[in-house]
Short mmCIF file of C-alpha atoms and ligand atoms in Angstrom, two decimals:
data_model
loop_
_atom_site.label_atom_id
_atom_site.label_comp_id
_atom_site.label_asym_id
_atom_site.label_seq_id
_atom_site.Cartn_x
_atom_site.Cartn_y
_atom_site.Cartn_z
CA MET A 1 0.01 -0.12 -0.07
CA GLU A 2 2.90 2.05 0.23
CA SER A 3 3.01 2.80 -3.49
CA LEU A 4 -0.66 4.48 -3.20
CA VAL A 5 1.19 7.34 -1.06
CA HIS A 6 1.61 10.48 -3.23
CA GLU A 7 5.35 11.46 -3.83
CA LYS A 8 4.58 15.10 -2.75
CA GLU A 9 3.04 14.06 0.51
CA LYS A 10 6.64 12.46 1.60
CA ILE A 11 8.39 15.61 0.39
CA TYR A 12 6.17 17.81 2.20
CA PHE A 13 6.17 15.78 5.47
CA THR A 14 9.61 15.80 5.35
CA SER A 15 9.91 19.67 5.12
CA SER A 16 7.12 19.96 7.77
CA VAL A 17 8.98 17.73 10.33
CA VAL A 18 12.25 19.63 9.91
CA VAL A 19 10.48 23.28 10.29
CA SER A 20 8.38 21.83 13.22
CA ALA A 21 11.28 20.33 14.93
CA LEU A 22 13.35 23.70 14.52
CA ILE A 23 10.47 25.59 16.01
CA TYR A 24 9.79 23.18 19.00
CA ILE A 25 13.56 23.43 19.73
CA GLY A 26 13.33 27.02 19.67
CA LEU A 27 10.51 27.08 22.14
CA ALA A 28 11.98 24.72 24.53
CA VAL A 29 15.17 26.88 24.57
CA SER A 30 12.97 29.83 25.57
CA VAL A 31 11.26 27.81 28.19
CA VAL A 32 8.14 29.88 28.21
CA GLY A 33 7.52 28.97 24.72
CA LEU A 34 6.75 25.34 26.21
CA PHE A 35 3.97 27.13 28.31
CA TYR A 36 2.34 28.45 24.91
CA VAL A 37 2.83 24.98 23.40
CA ALA A 38 0.91 23.55 26.53
CA LEU A 39 -1.66 26.38 26.32
CA GLY A 40 -2.31 25.64 22.58
CA LEU A 41 -2.84 22.01 23.24
CA LEU A 42 -5.25 22.44 26.18
CA VAL A 43 -7.20 24.85 23.88
CA ALA A 44 -7.33 22.23 20.90
CA VAL A 45 -8.25 19.53 23.28
CA VAL A 46 -11.31 21.41 24.65
CA ALA A 47 -12.24 22.67 21.02
CA GLN A 48 -12.08 18.75 19.64
CA GLY A 49 -14.00 17.83 22.97
CA MET A 50 -16.97 19.83 22.04
CA LEU A 51 -16.95 19.18 18.58
CA MET A 52 -16.88 15.47 19.36
CA GLY A 53 -19.27 15.83 22.18
CA GLY A 54 -21.55 17.74 20.12
CA ILE A 55 -21.48 15.08 17.36
CA ARG A 56 -21.76 11.93 19.78
CA GLY A 57 -24.77 13.66 21.50
CA ASN A 58 -27.06 14.25 18.39
CA SER A 59 -25.87 12.25 15.53
CA ILE A 60 -26.70 8.93 14.33
CA ARG A 61 -24.06 6.07 14.89
CA ILE A 62 -23.87 3.31 12.21
CA SER A 63 -24.02 -0.03 13.67
CA PRO A 64 -25.20 -3.55 12.88
CA GLN A 65 -28.85 -2.44 13.62
CA GLN A 66 -28.50 0.89 12.31
CA PHE A 67 -27.84 1.38 8.41
CA PRO A 68 -26.23 -2.43 8.62
CA GLU A 69 -25.28 -2.21 4.82
CA ILE A 70 -22.98 0.75 5.38
CA TYR A 71 -21.86 -0.76 8.49
CA ALA A 72 -20.80 -3.89 6.63
CA ILE A 73 -19.09 -2.06 3.96
CA THR A 74 -17.06 -0.09 6.24
CA GLU A 75 -16.13 -2.93 8.34
CA GLY A 76 -14.86 -4.71 5.12
CA LEU A 77 -13.08 -1.66 4.04
CA ALA A 78 -11.33 -1.31 7.44
CA GLN A 79 -10.23 -5.02 7.24
CA LYS A 80 -8.93 -4.83 3.72
CA MET A 81 -7.07 -1.70 4.50
CA SER A 82 -5.86 -2.71 7.94
CA VAL A 83 -7.48 0.15 9.91
CA VAL A 84 -7.93 -1.57 13.46
CA PRO A 85 -9.99 -1.01 15.30
CA THR A 86 -12.81 0.11 12.76
CA PRO A 87 -13.56 3.97 13.58
CA ASP A 88 -16.93 4.53 14.78
CA VAL A 89 -19.23 6.09 11.99
CA TYR A 90 -21.65 8.98 12.45
CA ILE A 91 -24.16 10.70 10.27
CA VAL A 92 -24.47 14.41 10.93
CA GLN A 93 -27.29 16.28 9.22
CA ALA A 94 -25.82 19.40 8.11
CA GLY A 95 -28.56 21.36 6.07
CA GLY A 96 -27.36 19.96 2.75
CA LEU A 97 -23.76 20.31 2.99
CA LEU A 98 -21.70 17.90 1.17
CA ASN A 99 -18.85 16.72 3.05
CA ALA A 100 -17.08 13.82 5.17
CA PHE A 101 -14.32 13.91 7.40
CA ALA A 102 -12.35 11.74 9.67
CA THR A 103 -11.23 12.99 13.13
CA ARG A 104 -9.77 11.70 16.38
CA PHE A 105 -10.32 12.45 19.87
CA LEU A 106 -8.26 11.14 23.02
CA GLY A 107 -6.79 8.16 20.86
CA ARG A 108 -10.44 7.20 19.49
CA ASN A 109 -10.75 7.64 15.60
CA PHE A 110 -14.13 8.63 14.05
CA VAL A 111 -15.59 9.09 10.67
CA ILE A 112 -18.31 11.86 9.99
CA ILE A 113 -20.44 11.69 7.16
CA TYR A 114 -23.10 14.48 6.34
CA SER A 115 -26.38 12.97 5.73
CA ASP A 116 -26.69 14.21 2.04
CA VAL A 117 -23.58 12.29 1.10
CA PHE A 118 -24.71 9.24 3.27
CA GLU A 119 -28.08 9.56 1.00
CA LEU A 120 -26.02 8.42 -1.98
CA ALA A 121 -25.99 4.80 -0.73
CA TYR A 122 -29.85 4.79 -0.94
CA ARG A 123 -29.81 6.44 -4.56
CA LYS A 124 -27.81 3.69 -6.37
CA GLY A 125 -24.73 5.66 -5.14
CA GLU A 126 -23.47 2.95 -3.09
CA SER A 127 -19.90 2.68 -4.44
CA GLU A 128 -19.67 6.39 -4.38
CA LEU A 129 -20.45 6.49 -0.70
CA ALA A 130 -17.79 3.60 -0.20
CA PHE A 131 -15.13 5.65 -1.99
CA ILE A 132 -15.62 8.54 0.48
CA ILE A 133 -15.73 5.97 3.35
CA ALA A 134 -12.19 4.36 2.05
CA HIS A 135 -10.80 7.96 1.50
CA GLU A 136 -11.40 8.93 5.29
CA LEU A 137 -10.19 5.55 6.35
CA ALA A 138 -6.97 6.57 4.61
CA HIS A 139 -6.54 9.63 6.40
CA ILE A 140 -6.86 7.40 9.75
CA LYS A 141 -4.43 4.76 8.25
CA ARG A 142 -1.80 7.31 7.23
CA LYS A 143 -2.16 9.09 10.76
CA HIS A 144 -2.93 12.30 8.89
CA LEU A 145 -4.93 13.40 12.01
CA ILE A 146 -1.90 12.91 14.31
CA TRP A 147 0.35 14.43 11.87
CA ARG A 148 -1.75 17.54 11.79
CA ILE A 149 -1.62 18.48 15.15
CA VAL A 150 2.03 17.70 15.57
CA LEU A 151 3.11 19.48 12.69
CA MET A 152 1.06 22.55 13.56
CA PRO A 153 4.37 24.97 13.55
CA ALA A 154 4.71 24.26 9.79
CA VAL A 155 1.82 26.90 9.44
CA PHE A 156 4.74 29.53 10.01
CA ILE A 157 6.16 28.76 6.54
CA PRO A 158 3.86 30.14 4.00
CA TYR A 159 1.67 27.57 2.18
CA LEU A 160 3.65 24.46 3.39
CA SER A 161 0.85 23.05 5.65
CA THR A 162 -1.90 23.42 2.75
CA ALA A 163 0.75 21.95 0.29
CA TYR A 164 0.94 19.07 2.59
CA SER A 165 -2.86 18.73 3.17
CA ARG A 166 -3.20 18.64 -0.63
CA ALA A 167 -0.70 15.91 -1.08
CA CYS A 168 -2.55 14.01 1.69
CA GLU A 169 -5.73 14.30 -0.06
CA TYR A 170 -4.24 12.86 -3.21
CA THR A 171 -2.89 10.16 -1.23
CA CYS A 172 -6.26 9.46 0.26
CA ASP A 173 -8.25 9.72 -3.12
CA ARG A 174 -5.51 7.09 -4.32
CA PHE A 175 -6.68 4.55 -1.45
CA GLY A 176 -10.28 5.20 -2.09
CA ALA A 177 -9.72 4.58 -6.01
CA HIS A 178 -7.74 1.49 -5.39
CA PHE A 179 -9.93 -0.15 -2.98
CA VAL A 180 -13.33 1.22 -4.63
CA PRO A 181 -12.53 1.99 -8.23
CA GLN A 182 -16.11 1.84 -9.25
CA GLY A 183 -16.82 4.67 -7.22
CA ALA A 184 -14.01 6.97 -7.33
CA MET A 185 -15.17 9.21 -10.33
CA GLY A 186 -18.84 9.46 -8.99
CA GLY A 187 -17.44 10.16 -5.49
CA LEU A 188 -15.49 13.16 -6.36
CA LEU A 189 -18.06 14.41 -8.97
CA VAL A 190 -20.56 14.34 -6.23
CA LEU A 191 -18.36 16.92 -4.44
CA ALA A 192 -18.63 19.12 -7.85
CA ALA A 193 -22.28 18.64 -8.38
CA GLY A 194 -24.28 17.22 -5.63
CA LYS A 195 -25.87 14.01 -5.06
CA LYS A 196 -28.21 13.99 -7.87
CA LEU A 197 -26.45 16.25 -10.65
CA TYR A 198 -23.32 14.30 -10.56
CA GLN A 199 -24.69 11.38 -12.55
CA HIS A 200 -25.12 13.90 -15.38
CA VAL A 201 -21.79 15.45 -15.37
CA ASP A 202 -19.69 15.45 -18.34
CA SER A 203 -16.48 14.28 -16.48
CA ALA A 204 -14.18 14.65 -19.69
CA ALA A 205 -15.14 18.28 -19.92
CA PHE A 206 -14.84 18.97 -16.42
CA GLU A 207 -11.50 17.48 -16.28
CA SER A 208 -10.47 19.41 -19.14
CA GLN A 209 -10.86 22.41 -17.27
CA VAL A 210 -7.46 21.65 -15.73
CA GLN A 211 -6.16 23.07 -19.04
CA SER A 212 -8.88 25.64 -19.76
CA GLU A 213 -9.33 27.06 -16.34
CA THR A 214 -5.77 28.41 -15.45
CA GLY A 215 -4.00 31.60 -14.52
CA PHE A 216 -2.68 33.41 -11.57
CA TRP A 217 -6.05 33.63 -9.30
CA VAL A 218 -6.84 29.77 -9.87
CA TRP A 219 -3.24 29.11 -9.06
CA TYR A 220 -3.26 31.39 -6.13
CA ALA A 221 -6.67 30.14 -4.71
CA GLU A 222 -5.31 26.72 -4.73
CA ILE A 223 -2.33 27.15 -2.77
CA PHE A 224 -4.45 28.48 0.13
CA SER A 225 -6.46 25.45 0.01
CA THR A 226 -6.49 22.22 2.01
CA HIS A 227 -7.84 20.42 -0.95
CA PRO A 228 -6.65 20.31 -4.56
CA ASN A 229 -8.85 21.71 -7.30
CA LEU A 230 -11.54 18.96 -8.16
CA PRO A 231 -10.74 18.46 -11.97
CA LYS A 232 -7.25 17.80 -10.72
CA ARG A 233 -8.59 15.35 -8.27
CA ILE A 234 -10.60 13.56 -10.99
CA GLN A 235 -7.89 13.52 -13.67
CA ALA A 236 -5.60 11.86 -11.00
CA VAL A 237 -8.02 9.06 -10.25
CA ARG A 238 -9.04 8.56 -13.61
CA GLN A 239 -5.27 8.05 -14.67
CA GLN A 240 -4.79 5.72 -11.85
CA ILE A 241 -7.96 3.47 -12.52
CA GLY A 242 -7.47 3.85 -16.29
CA ALA A 243 -11.05 4.66 -17.06
CA ALA A 244 -11.88 6.47 -20.18
CA PRO A 245 -13.25 10.04 -19.70
CA VAL A 246 -16.99 9.81 -19.27
CA THR A 247 -19.31 11.97 -21.37
CA SER A 248 -22.55 13.38 -20.46
CA SER A 249 -24.45 10.99 -22.65
CA SER A 250 -22.85 7.61 -21.30
CA ALA A 251 -22.88 9.04 -17.84
CA THR A 252 -26.67 9.69 -18.18
CA ALA A 253 -27.44 5.97 -19.88
CA ALA A 254 -25.11 4.18 -17.46
CA GLY A 255 -24.71 6.08 -14.31
CA ILE A 256 -20.97 6.32 -13.21
ZN1 LIG B 1 -9.64 13.96 2.50
#
């Protein structure tokens, strides 16, 4: 599975480790710096505790009784990907937002899926949802959640932490496309067009926007972003799985 890791993740990870180590050493030497590190950690633990407390208190946890099909898919993927133990998965109603994320609190991993993404599974989009779950499990497998905290000082180097984050996203797309190739293109198109319209998107035309939508501002907006631009992610998974670009007519006829 090591071959699925994007080469840029390794480069930006190493750079972030070097920068963070130097900053930690500087803080330790100044002694008072350690106080700020401890304070920052305390604030982070409280904020994360509040977030996870709210989610666990209000959201639906999938289980053998609750959405058993998706529970089985998650268990199966976690086994194949050697993610042990399988993280708890919660469905969050988020007013139509399309998102999913992996998170961690006090040593436990969680996958949070917004209900509009989860609905895919019940709209013939089971593979797309499985791709998204595999992507989130990859974040856990690669320990991105732990490193995000440890490498926090890297934010002091402009654009480094977002570049590392984007490389991690490419890695997780690769894991997702490796384990659920049939859901990869659709799983990403959902993020661009929504849970219904995605089946009608001409993915070849969307992918060609990598060449047509260029220039300073497109580049500048992306270097601040934690996620790569969607047409680039779609191009990367299509090249990985060797799929032909899907045109709108075939997409409508066959689904994705
Ligand atoms: Zn991700």
